[in-house]
């Protein structure tokens, strides 16, 4: 080795050592281009990881969204009470919940036994009408075995047989009850203190996004309240009209069919054909005249829903194309079952509002948020 090498080593030994905190580590990117590209890669990786996590937690996220939907429904009732009764929000929420409990108690007390009796008769009536339909098809050269029809009907009505099927049915029942309980509890918590959760989520966002987030959530909340209030009105009107029209003609199981029609009215595009098919099958069990009358009732209810209730809701909320709603219901139903089918419509409405808000924010001539 030469003298220069020893001089360099001596000089390095005399210089103070650089602190470990200031040294460049193996994960530090000194090159600005490498640092920029690395950040972009980490953003894409993080986005993919969040998407995978959302898919994995989709069922739980739907339960949380169900709590938000239920909270919006309670909030709408509380706001209506606040117009005539100026009391604290917590008291108004309790009044809404008390009114809902009293309605359920009234229904179970005055109509529960009647509906239960009619529900026990419904499978036999549908099987009888299925036999008639199979005989008619057989006369026209289309033969379908009765066992296939009975198995399909048994499965569609939730029939079980055997220990394994009973266990699965009980597990599904307990799971459904647990899901409903969680949605109710979450909805009550959200409805009691909505600003608490809204501020908490907004706090996690960057400061320059918080004003936009506040305005967007207010628009979403107002649209969701109106959407749900319109659905409740539609369910009530369709159920009452169905009960009055069927009861006046003496159609069997009028109360049960009215309840099914009102409940399925919450599902646009899908609920009406299901309730209409049940109504018509029960109607033809009383003769051709009664069957034709039930078809007339179904058409009247469908016209009221399609030309009065739905346009009224669309004017007050998000105008969703029917094909988009139906596609979302089919996809969500296949992926997440009944829970996805029920909440597909409000979820699509909220996504549409969010996309419209983001588009308006990114427009070149967009005004600054207040």
mmCIF file of C-alpha atoms in Angstrom:
data_model
loop_
_atom_site.group_PDB
_atom_site.id
_atom_site.type_symbol
_atom_site.label_atom_id
_atom_site.label_comp_id
_atom_site.label_asym_id
_atom_site.label_seq_id
_atom_site.Cartn_x
_atom_site.Cartn_y
_atom_site.Cartn_z
ATOM 1 C CA UNK A 1 0.000 0.000 0.000
ATOM 2 C CA UNK A 2 1.148 3.550 -0.706
ATOM 3 C CA UNK A 3 1.488 6.473 1.617
ATOM 4 C CA UNK A 4 -1.751 8.021 0.188
ATOM 5 C CA UNK A 5 -3.795 5.104 1.403
ATOM 6 C CA UNK A 6 -2.463 5.435 4.965
ATOM 7 C CA UNK A 7 -3.078 9.201 4.880
ATOM 8 C CA UNK A 8 -6.716 8.663 3.817
ATOM 9 C CA UNK A 9 -7.335 6.092 6.534
ATOM 10 C CA UNK A 10 -5.715 8.335 9.148
ATOM 11 C CA UNK A 11 -7.846 11.299 8.046
ATOM 12 C CA UNK A 12 -11.068 9.235 8.209
ATOM 13 C CA UNK A 13 -10.111 7.983 11.647
ATOM 14 C CA UNK A 14 -9.578 11.562 12.877
ATOM 15 C CA UNK A 15 -12.956 12.856 11.459
ATOM 16 C CA UNK A 16 -15.988 12.531 13.763
ATOM 17 C CA UNK A 17 -18.332 9.640 12.885
ATOM 18 C CA UNK A 18 -21.694 10.584 11.308
ATOM 19 C CA UNK A 19 -24.671 9.875 13.634
ATOM 20 C CA UNK A 20 -26.573 6.693 12.797
ATOM 21 C CA UNK A 21 -29.840 8.633 12.470
ATOM 22 C CA UNK A 22 -28.358 10.695 9.612
ATOM 23 C CA UNK A 23 -26.900 7.842 7.615
ATOM 24 C CA UNK A 24 -28.508 6.724 4.370
ATOM 25 C CA UNK A 25 -30.232 3.385 4.872
ATOM 26 C CA UNK A 26 -31.004 0.616 2.390
ATOM 27 C CA UNK A 27 -34.631 1.782 2.074
ATOM 28 C CA UNK A 28 -33.776 5.457 1.431
ATOM 29 C CA UNK A 29 -34.089 6.625 -2.165
ATOM 30 C CA UNK A 30 -31.685 9.446 -2.899
ATOM 31 C CA UNK A 31 -32.503 9.806 -6.570
ATOM 32 C CA UNK A 32 -35.607 12.095 -6.946
ATOM 33 C CA UNK A 33 -36.908 10.096 -9.908
ATOM 34 C CA UNK A 34 -36.629 6.815 -8.011
ATOM 35 C CA UNK A 35 -38.328 8.404 -4.997
ATOM 36 C CA UNK A 36 -41.205 9.702 -7.168
ATOM 37 C CA UNK A 37 -41.749 6.368 -8.908
ATOM 38 C CA UNK A 38 -41.529 4.506 -5.594
ATOM 39 C CA UNK A 39 -44.258 6.661 -4.112
ATOM 40 C CA UNK A 40 -46.475 5.963 -7.105
ATOM 41 C CA UNK A 41 -45.837 2.239 -6.727
ATOM 42 C CA UNK A 42 -46.655 2.343 -3.015
ATOM 43 C CA UNK A 43 -49.903 4.195 -3.764
ATOM 44 C CA UNK A 44 -50.975 1.521 -6.247
ATOM 45 C CA UNK A 45 -49.959 -1.267 -3.874
ATOM 46 C CA UNK A 46 -51.855 0.391 -1.025
ATOM 47 C CA UNK A 47 -54.924 0.870 -3.214
ATOM 48 C CA UNK A 48 -54.873 -2.803 -4.236
ATOM 49 C CA UNK A 49 -54.452 -3.842 -0.593
ATOM 50 C CA UNK A 50 -57.378 -1.661 0.494
ATOM 51 C CA UNK A 51 -59.523 -3.088 -2.296
ATOM 52 C CA UNK A 52 -58.645 -6.642 -1.256
ATOM 53 C CA UNK A 53 -59.418 -5.778 2.366
ATOM 54 C CA UNK A 54 -62.756 -4.254 1.355
ATOM 55 C CA UNK A 55 -63.679 -7.425 -0.555
ATOM 56 C CA UNK A 56 -62.680 -9.549 2.433
ATOM 57 C CA UNK A 57 -64.721 -7.362 4.822
ATOM 58 C CA UNK A 58 -67.570 -6.746 2.382
ATOM 59 C CA UNK A 59 -70.181 -8.522 4.502
ATOM 60 C CA UNK A 60 -69.235 -6.549 7.609
ATOM 61 C CA UNK A 61 -69.116 -3.303 5.631
ATOM 62 C CA UNK A 62 -72.619 -4.008 4.331
ATOM 63 C CA UNK A 63 -73.834 -4.456 7.914
ATOM 64 C CA UNK A 64 -72.287 -1.080 8.795
ATOM 65 C CA UNK A 65 -73.914 0.484 5.727
ATOM 66 C CA UNK A 66 -77.193 -1.091 6.811
ATOM 67 C CA UNK A 67 -76.769 0.685 10.137
ATOM 68 C CA UNK A 68 -76.260 3.957 8.253
ATOM 69 C CA UNK A 69 -79.428 3.321 6.217
ATOM 70 C CA UNK A 70 -81.438 2.555 9.349
ATOM 71 C CA UNK A 71 -79.985 5.662 11.027
ATOM 72 C CA UNK A 72 -81.065 7.786 8.054
ATOM 73 C CA UNK A 73 -84.574 6.391 8.381
ATOM 74 C CA UNK A 74 -84.652 7.247 12.103
ATOM 75 C CA UNK A 75 -83.152 10.655 11.396
ATOM 76 C CA UNK A 76 -85.882 11.417 8.879
ATOM 77 C CA UNK A 77 -88.573 10.609 11.429
ATOM 78 C CA UNK A 78 -86.785 12.632 14.112
ATOM 79 C CA UNK A 79 -86.598 15.654 11.811
ATOM 80 C CA UNK A 80 -90.317 15.404 11.061
ATOM 81 C CA UNK A 81 -91.096 15.296 14.793
ATOM 82 C CA UNK A 82 -88.765 18.260 15.341
ATOM 83 C CA UNK A 83 -90.972 20.423 13.118
ATOM 84 C CA UNK A 84 -93.895 20.135 15.540
ATOM 85 C CA UNK A 85 -92.183 19.214 18.815
ATOM 86 C CA UNK A 86 -89.038 21.234 19.666
ATOM 87 C CA UNK A 87 -87.264 18.816 22.005
ATOM 88 C CA UNK A 88 -83.752 17.428 22.138
ATOM 89 C CA UNK A 89 -82.639 15.116 19.351
ATOM 90 C CA UNK A 90 -82.212 12.134 21.657
ATOM 91 C CA UNK A 91 -85.857 12.430 22.750
ATOM 92 C CA UNK A 92 -87.048 12.646 19.159
ATOM 93 C CA UNK A 93 -85.050 9.535 18.252
ATOM 94 C CA UNK A 94 -86.590 7.699 21.213
ATOM 95 C CA UNK A 95 -90.075 8.770 20.077
ATOM 96 C CA UNK A 96 -89.426 7.353 16.595
ATOM 97 C CA UNK A 97 -88.222 4.047 18.039
ATOM 98 C CA UNK A 98 -91.191 3.917 20.434
ATOM 99 C CA UNK A 99 -93.626 4.497 17.567
ATOM 100 C CA UNK A 100 -91.983 1.686 15.572
ATOM 101 C CA UNK A 101 -92.216 -0.694 18.549
ATOM 102 C CA UNK A 102 -95.878 0.165 19.127
ATOM 103 C CA UNK A 103 -96.637 -0.467 15.456
ATOM 104 C CA UNK A 104 -94.962 -3.886 15.592
ATOM 105 C CA UNK A 105 -96.841 -4.763 18.765
ATOM 106 C CA UNK A 106 -100.115 -3.686 17.173
ATOM 107 C CA UNK A 107 -99.417 -5.754 14.074
ATOM 108 C CA UNK A 108 -98.521 -8.849 16.096
ATOM 109 C CA UNK A 109 -101.558 -8.405 18.366
ATOM 110 C CA UNK A 110 -104.301 -7.718 15.824
ATOM 111 C CA UNK A 111 -102.968 -9.259 12.637
ATOM 112 C CA UNK A 112 -100.305 -11.689 13.805
ATOM 113 C CA UNK A 113 -102.547 -14.734 14.246
ATOM 114 C CA UNK A 114 -104.382 -14.101 10.996
ATOM 115 C CA UNK A 115 -101.179 -13.687 9.017
ATOM 116 C CA UNK A 116 -99.669 -16.769 10.673
ATOM 117 C CA UNK A 117 -102.673 -18.882 9.697
ATOM 118 C CA UNK A 118 -102.567 -17.585 6.155
ATOM 119 C CA UNK A 119 -98.820 -18.207 5.945
ATOM 120 C CA UNK A 120 -99.362 -21.842 6.858
ATOM 121 C CA UNK A 121 -101.922 -22.158 4.045
ATOM 122 C CA UNK A 122 -99.803 -20.455 1.398
ATOM 123 C CA UNK A 123 -97.469 -23.408 0.512
ATOM 124 C CA UNK A 124 -100.419 -25.786 0.007
ATOM 125 C CA UNK A 125 -102.210 -23.237 -2.169
ATOM 126 C CA UNK A 126 -99.133 -22.641 -4.309
ATOM 127 C CA UNK A 127 -98.562 -26.402 -4.702
ATOM 128 C CA UNK A 128 -102.172 -26.866 -5.748
ATOM 129 C CA UNK A 129 -101.853 -24.114 -8.346
ATOM 130 C CA UNK A 130 -98.593 -25.680 -9.486
ATOM 131 C CA UNK A 131 -100.442 -28.935 -10.155
ATOM 132 C CA UNK A 132 -102.993 -27.062 -12.238
ATOM 133 C CA UNK A 133 -100.232 -25.341 -14.217
ATOM 134 C CA UNK A 134 -98.431 -28.659 -14.791
ATOM 135 C CA UNK A 135 -101.638 -30.286 -16.046
ATOM 136 C CA UNK A 136 -102.176 -27.389 -18.452
ATOM 137 C CA UNK A 137 -98.602 -27.672 -19.712
ATOM 138 C CA UNK A 138 -98.984 -31.437 -20.111
ATOM 139 C CA UNK A 139 -102.072 -30.921 -22.255
ATOM 140 C CA UNK A 140 -99.986 -28.715 -24.556
ATOM 141 C CA UNK A 141 -97.113 -31.167 -24.887
ATOM 142 C CA UNK A 142 -94.824 -29.858 -22.143
ATOM 143 C CA UNK A 143 -94.379 -32.472 -19.430
ATOM 144 C CA UNK A 144 -92.714 -31.561 -16.137
ATOM 145 C CA UNK A 145 -92.545 -34.025 -13.284
ATOM 146 C CA UNK A 146 -94.453 -33.130 -10.125
ATOM 147 C CA UNK A 147 -91.448 -34.073 -7.988
ATOM 148 C CA UNK A 148 -89.349 -31.384 -9.657
ATOM 149 C CA UNK A 149 -92.020 -28.766 -9.010
ATOM 150 C CA UNK A 150 -92.438 -29.845 -5.382
ATOM 151 C CA UNK A 151 -88.674 -29.761 -4.799
ATOM 152 C CA UNK A 152 -88.414 -26.302 -6.365
ATOM 153 C CA UNK A 153 -91.323 -25.004 -4.324
ATOM 154 C CA UNK A 154 -89.976 -26.626 -1.172
ATOM 155 C CA UNK A 155 -86.580 -25.006 -1.682
ATOM 156 C CA UNK A 156 -88.017 -21.616 -2.620
ATOM 157 C CA UNK A 157 -90.194 -21.495 0.480
ATOM 158 C CA UNK A 158 -87.284 -22.424 2.700
ATOM 159 C CA UNK A 159 -88.339 -25.972 3.411
ATOM 160 C CA UNK A 160 -85.880 -28.226 5.207
ATOM 161 C CA UNK A 161 -85.519 -31.898 5.693
ATOM 162 C CA UNK A 162 -82.923 -33.932 7.487
ATOM 163 C CA UNK A 163 -80.595 -33.092 10.322
ATOM 164 C CA UNK A 164 -77.996 -31.356 8.148
ATOM 165 C CA UNK A 165 -80.570 -29.127 6.456
ATOM 166 C CA UNK A 166 -82.209 -28.302 9.776
ATOM 167 C CA UNK A 167 -78.828 -27.308 11.208
ATOM 168 C CA UNK A 168 -78.075 -25.179 8.184
ATOM 169 C CA UNK A 169 -81.498 -23.535 8.386
ATOM 170 C CA UNK A 170 -81.090 -22.777 12.081
ATOM 171 C CA UNK A 171 -77.620 -21.403 11.469
ATOM 172 C CA UNK A 172 -78.956 -19.176 8.712
ATOM 173 C CA UNK A 173 -81.802 -18.023 10.950
ATOM 174 C CA UNK A 174 -79.480 -17.148 13.825
ATOM 175 C CA UNK A 175 -77.122 -15.416 11.418
ATOM 176 C CA UNK A 176 -79.978 -13.357 9.984
ATOM 177 C CA UNK A 177 -81.213 -12.397 13.447
ATOM 178 C CA UNK A 178 -77.688 -11.409 14.489
ATOM 179 C CA UNK A 179 -77.285 -9.290 11.358
ATOM 180 C CA UNK A 180 -80.614 -7.553 11.958
ATOM 181 C CA UNK A 181 -79.697 -6.928 15.595
ATOM 182 C CA UNK A 182 -76.332 -5.414 14.645
ATOM 183 C CA UNK A 183 -77.944 -3.182 12.008
ATOM 184 C CA UNK A 184 -80.512 -1.947 14.537
ATOM 185 C CA UNK A 185 -77.909 -1.252 17.218
ATOM 186 C CA UNK A 186 -75.553 0.512 14.812
ATOM 187 C CA UNK A 187 -78.421 2.542 13.391
ATOM 188 C CA UNK A 188 -79.490 3.722 16.841
ATOM 189 C CA UNK A 189 -75.936 4.754 17.743
ATOM 190 C CA UNK A 190 -75.485 6.582 14.433
ATOM 191 C CA UNK A 191 -78.854 8.330 14.766
ATOM 192 C CA UNK A 192 -78.232 9.541 18.326
ATOM 193 C CA UNK A 193 -74.949 11.327 17.518
ATOM 194 C CA UNK A 194 -74.403 11.543 13.745
ATOM 195 C CA UNK A 195 -72.037 14.518 13.949
ATOM 196 C CA UNK A 196 -69.705 12.597 16.241
ATOM 197 C CA UNK A 197 -69.046 9.910 13.628
ATOM 198 C CA UNK A 198 -69.047 12.386 10.749
ATOM 199 C CA UNK A 199 -66.373 14.564 12.396
ATOM 200 C CA UNK A 200 -64.347 11.504 13.380
ATOM 201 C CA UNK A 201 -64.181 10.235 9.812
ATOM 202 C CA UNK A 202 -63.477 13.710 8.447
ATOM 203 C CA UNK A 203 -60.591 14.145 10.876
ATOM 204 C CA UNK A 204 -58.746 11.293 9.139
ATOM 205 C CA UNK A 205 -58.876 13.119 5.796
ATOM 206 C CA UNK A 206 -56.395 15.794 4.661
ATOM 207 C CA UNK A 207 -57.351 19.335 5.639
ATOM 208 C CA UNK A 208 -57.942 20.458 2.063
ATOM 209 C CA UNK A 209 -60.507 17.653 1.613
ATOM 210 C CA UNK A 210 -62.567 18.193 4.759
ATOM 211 C CA UNK A 211 -64.840 20.990 3.492
ATOM 212 C CA UNK A 212 -65.641 19.005 0.366
ATOM 213 C CA UNK A 213 -66.298 15.938 2.516
ATOM 214 C CA UNK A 214 -68.676 17.878 4.802
ATOM 215 C CA UNK A 215 -70.764 19.156 1.892
ATOM 216 C CA UNK A 216 -70.814 15.733 0.219
ATOM 217 C CA UNK A 217 -71.980 13.943 3.364
ATOM 218 C CA UNK A 218 -74.766 16.494 3.875
ATOM 219 C CA UNK A 219 -75.989 15.947 0.318
ATOM 220 C CA UNK A 220 -75.770 12.162 0.732
ATOM 221 C CA UNK A 221 -77.639 12.230 4.036
ATOM 222 C CA UNK A 222 -80.453 14.381 2.633
ATOM 223 C CA UNK A 223 -80.802 12.174 -0.459
ATOM 224 C CA UNK A 224 -80.776 8.987 1.614
ATOM 225 C CA UNK A 225 -83.443 10.335 3.986
ATOM 226 C CA UNK A 226 -85.714 11.264 1.102
ATOM 227 C CA UNK A 227 -85.092 7.971 -0.682
ATOM 228 C CA UNK A 228 -85.994 5.943 2.399
ATOM 229 C CA UNK A 229 -88.975 8.109 3.270
ATOM 230 C CA UNK A 230 -90.266 7.657 -0.253
ATOM 231 C CA UNK A 231 -89.777 3.903 0.054
ATOM 232 C CA UNK A 232 -91.705 3.833 3.326
ATOM 233 C CA UNK A 233 -94.533 5.794 1.716
ATOM 234 C CA UNK A 234 -94.516 3.439 -1.257
ATOM 235 C CA UNK A 235 -94.547 0.346 0.961
ATOM 236 C CA UNK A 236 -97.442 1.715 3.008
ATOM 237 C CA UNK A 237 -99.519 2.783 0.005
ATOM 238 C CA UNK A 238 -98.986 -0.458 -1.907
ATOM 239 C CA UNK A 239 -99.699 -2.611 1.141
ATOM 240 C CA UNK A 240 -102.909 -0.761 2.034
ATOM 241 C CA UNK A 241 -104.177 -0.660 -1.553
ATOM 242 C CA UNK A 242 -103.486 -4.367 -1.984
ATOM 243 C CA UNK A 243 -105.274 -5.265 1.248
ATOM 244 C CA UNK A 244 -108.328 -3.103 0.485
ATOM 245 C CA UNK A 245 -108.717 -4.315 -3.103
ATOM 246 C CA UNK A 246 -108.165 -8.003 -2.310
ATOM 247 C CA UNK A 247 -110.279 -7.962 0.846
ATOM 248 C CA UNK A 248 -113.182 -6.243 -0.926
ATOM 249 C CA UNK A 249 -113.335 -9.042 -3.512
ATOM 250 C CA UNK A 250 -112.847 -11.817 -0.977
ATOM 251 C CA UNK A 251 -109.460 -13.019 -2.214
ATOM 252 C CA UNK A 252 -107.954 -15.536 0.236
ATOM 253 C CA UNK A 253 -104.943 -14.488 2.325
ATOM 254 C CA UNK A 254 -105.527 -10.795 1.586
ATOM 255 C CA UNK A 255 -103.673 -9.636 4.716
ATOM 256 C CA UNK A 256 -100.652 -11.860 4.041
ATOM 257 C CA UNK A 257 -100.462 -10.853 0.379
ATOM 258 C CA UNK A 258 -100.730 -7.187 1.355
ATOM 259 C CA UNK A 259 -97.901 -7.597 3.869
ATOM 260 C CA UNK A 260 -95.702 -9.378 1.300
ATOM 261 C CA UNK A 261 -96.469 -6.702 -1.316
ATOM 262 C CA UNK A 262 -95.644 -3.900 1.107
ATOM 263 C CA UNK A 263 -92.385 -5.498 2.265
ATOM 264 C CA UNK A 264 -91.200 -6.341 -1.252
ATOM 265 C CA UNK A 265 -91.957 -2.780 -2.388
ATOM 266 C CA UNK A 266 -88.637 -1.841 -0.774
ATOM 267 C CA UNK A 267 -86.921 -3.731 -3.610
ATOM 268 C CA UNK A 268 -87.608 -1.870 -6.876
ATOM 269 C CA UNK A 269 -87.768 -3.906 -10.095
ATOM 270 C CA UNK A 270 -87.560 -7.238 -8.246
ATOM 271 C CA UNK A 271 -90.147 -7.056 -5.473
ATOM 272 C CA UNK A 272 -93.157 -6.248 -7.651
ATOM 273 C CA UNK A 273 -92.949 -9.315 -9.965
ATOM 274 C CA UNK A 274 -92.489 -11.670 -6.995
ATOM 275 C CA UNK A 275 -95.435 -10.301 -5.033
ATOM 276 C CA UNK A 276 -97.521 -10.122 -8.213
ATOM 277 C CA UNK A 277 -96.841 -13.782 -9.059
ATOM 278 C CA UNK A 278 -97.877 -14.894 -5.569
ATOM 279 C CA UNK A 279 -100.991 -12.737 -5.728
ATOM 280 C CA UNK A 280 -102.070 -14.104 -9.106
ATOM 281 C CA UNK A 281 -101.447 -17.746 -8.115
ATOM 282 C CA UNK A 282 -103.541 -17.353 -4.967
ATOM 283 C CA UNK A 283 -106.215 -15.528 -6.971
ATOM 284 C CA UNK A 284 -106.605 -18.336 -9.512
ATOM 285 C CA UNK A 285 -107.107 -20.777 -6.631
ATOM 286 C CA UNK A 286 -110.522 -19.134 -6.220
ATOM 287 C CA UNK A 287 -111.458 -19.354 -9.884
ATOM 288 C CA UNK A 288 -110.730 -17.680 -13.197
ATOM 289 C CA UNK A 289 -112.687 -14.523 -12.336
ATOM 290 C CA UNK A 290 -110.751 -14.033 -9.107
ATOM 291 C CA UNK A 291 -107.479 -14.705 -10.899
ATOM 292 C CA UNK A 292 -108.235 -12.077 -13.534
ATOM 293 C CA UNK A 293 -109.184 -9.666 -10.754
ATOM 294 C CA UNK A 294 -105.836 -10.201 -9.015
ATOM 295 C CA UNK A 295 -104.072 -9.468 -12.305
ATOM 296 C CA UNK A 296 -106.038 -6.214 -12.435
ATOM 297 C CA UNK A 297 -105.032 -5.418 -8.845
ATOM 298 C CA UNK A 298 -101.389 -6.088 -9.638
ATOM 299 C CA UNK A 299 -101.501 -3.802 -12.678
ATOM 300 C CA UNK A 300 -103.158 -1.014 -10.668
ATOM 301 C CA UNK A 301 -100.569 -1.292 -7.881
ATOM 302 C CA UNK A 302 -97.766 -1.417 -10.444
ATOM 303 C CA UNK A 303 -99.089 1.693 -12.214
ATOM 304 C CA UNK A 304 -99.332 3.571 -8.920
ATOM 305 C CA UNK A 305 -95.777 2.577 -8.074
ATOM 306 C CA UNK A 306 -94.328 3.240 -11.526
ATOM 307 C CA UNK A 307 -96.106 6.468 -12.435
ATOM 308 C CA UNK A 308 -96.722 8.134 -9.065
ATOM 309 C CA UNK A 309 -94.429 6.929 -6.277
ATOM 310 C CA UNK A 310 -91.200 6.266 -8.191
ATOM 311 C CA UNK A 311 -91.226 9.604 -10.114
ATOM 312 C CA UNK A 312 -91.960 11.441 -6.861
ATOM 313 C CA UNK A 313 -88.980 9.758 -5.196
ATOM 314 C CA UNK A 314 -86.742 10.380 -8.225
ATOM 315 C CA UNK A 315 -87.529 14.101 -8.239
ATOM 316 C CA UNK A 316 -86.607 14.437 -4.577
ATOM 317 C CA UNK A 317 -83.533 12.191 -4.580
ATOM 318 C CA UNK A 318 -81.079 10.731 -7.076
ATOM 319 C CA UNK A 319 -82.628 9.901 -10.441
ATOM 320 C CA UNK A 320 -81.295 6.377 -10.971
ATOM 321 C CA UNK A 321 -81.816 4.546 -14.274
ATOM 322 C CA UNK A 322 -83.907 1.385 -13.685
ATOM 323 C CA UNK A 323 -81.457 -0.787 -15.631
ATOM 324 C CA UNK A 324 -78.583 0.398 -13.419
ATOM 325 C CA UNK A 325 -80.542 -0.381 -10.263
ATOM 326 C CA UNK A 326 -81.558 -3.823 -11.542
ATOM 327 C CA UNK A 327 -77.979 -4.670 -12.564
ATOM 328 C CA UNK A 328 -76.688 -3.570 -9.159
ATOM 329 C CA UNK A 329 -79.333 -5.672 -7.409
ATOM 330 C CA UNK A 330 -78.445 -8.749 -9.419
ATOM 331 C CA UNK A 331 -74.696 -8.339 -8.847
ATOM 332 C CA UNK A 332 -75.014 -7.499 -5.148
ATOM 333 C CA UNK A 333 -77.515 -10.308 -4.656
ATOM 334 C CA UNK A 334 -75.195 -12.875 -6.207
ATOM 335 C CA UNK A 335 -72.153 -11.627 -4.279
ATOM 336 C CA UNK A 336 -73.665 -10.920 -0.861
ATOM 337 C CA UNK A 337 -77.083 -12.582 -0.803
ATOM 338 C CA UNK A 338 -80.203 -10.938 0.582
ATOM 339 C CA UNK A 339 -78.226 -8.238 2.387
ATOM 340 C CA UNK A 340 -76.650 -7.056 -0.851
ATOM 341 C CA UNK A 341 -79.988 -7.189 -2.647
ATOM 342 C CA UNK A 342 -81.686 -5.019 -0.011
ATOM 343 C CA UNK A 343 -78.995 -2.334 0.152
ATOM 344 C CA UNK A 344 -78.014 -2.252 -3.530
ATOM 345 C CA UNK A 345 -80.342 0.632 -4.368
ATOM 346 C CA UNK A 346 -79.248 3.105 -1.641
ATOM 347 C CA UNK A 347 -75.604 2.105 -2.155
ATOM 348 C CA UNK A 348 -75.787 2.902 -5.875
ATOM 349 C CA UNK A 349 -77.445 6.237 -5.047
ATOM 350 C CA UNK A 350 -74.654 7.176 -2.637
ATOM 351 C CA UNK A 351 -71.943 6.155 -5.112
ATOM 352 C CA UNK A 352 -73.577 8.245 -7.824
ATOM 353 C CA UNK A 353 -73.678 11.320 -5.571
ATOM 354 C CA UNK A 354 -70.023 10.818 -4.634
ATOM 355 C CA UNK A 355 -68.949 10.497 -8.270
ATOM 356 C CA UNK A 356 -70.925 13.601 -9.243
ATOM 357 C CA UNK A 357 -69.342 15.561 -6.399
ATOM 358 C CA UNK A 358 -65.848 14.426 -7.371
ATOM 359 C CA UNK A 359 -66.492 15.357 -10.986
ATOM 360 C CA UNK A 360 -67.707 18.826 -9.998
ATOM 361 C CA UNK A 361 -64.705 19.311 -7.703
ATOM 362 C CA UNK A 362 -62.212 18.370 -10.419
ATOM 363 C CA UNK A 363 -63.879 20.556 -13.067
ATOM 364 C CA UNK A 364 -61.653 23.434 -14.243
ATOM 365 C CA UNK A 365 -64.257 26.100 -13.409
ATOM 366 C CA UNK A 366 -65.425 24.507 -10.155
ATOM 367 C CA UNK A 367 -66.095 27.107 -7.411
ATOM 368 C CA UNK A 368 -64.278 26.832 -4.104
ATOM 369 C CA UNK A 369 -66.057 24.951 -1.312
ATOM 370 C CA UNK A 370 -67.734 27.117 1.290
#
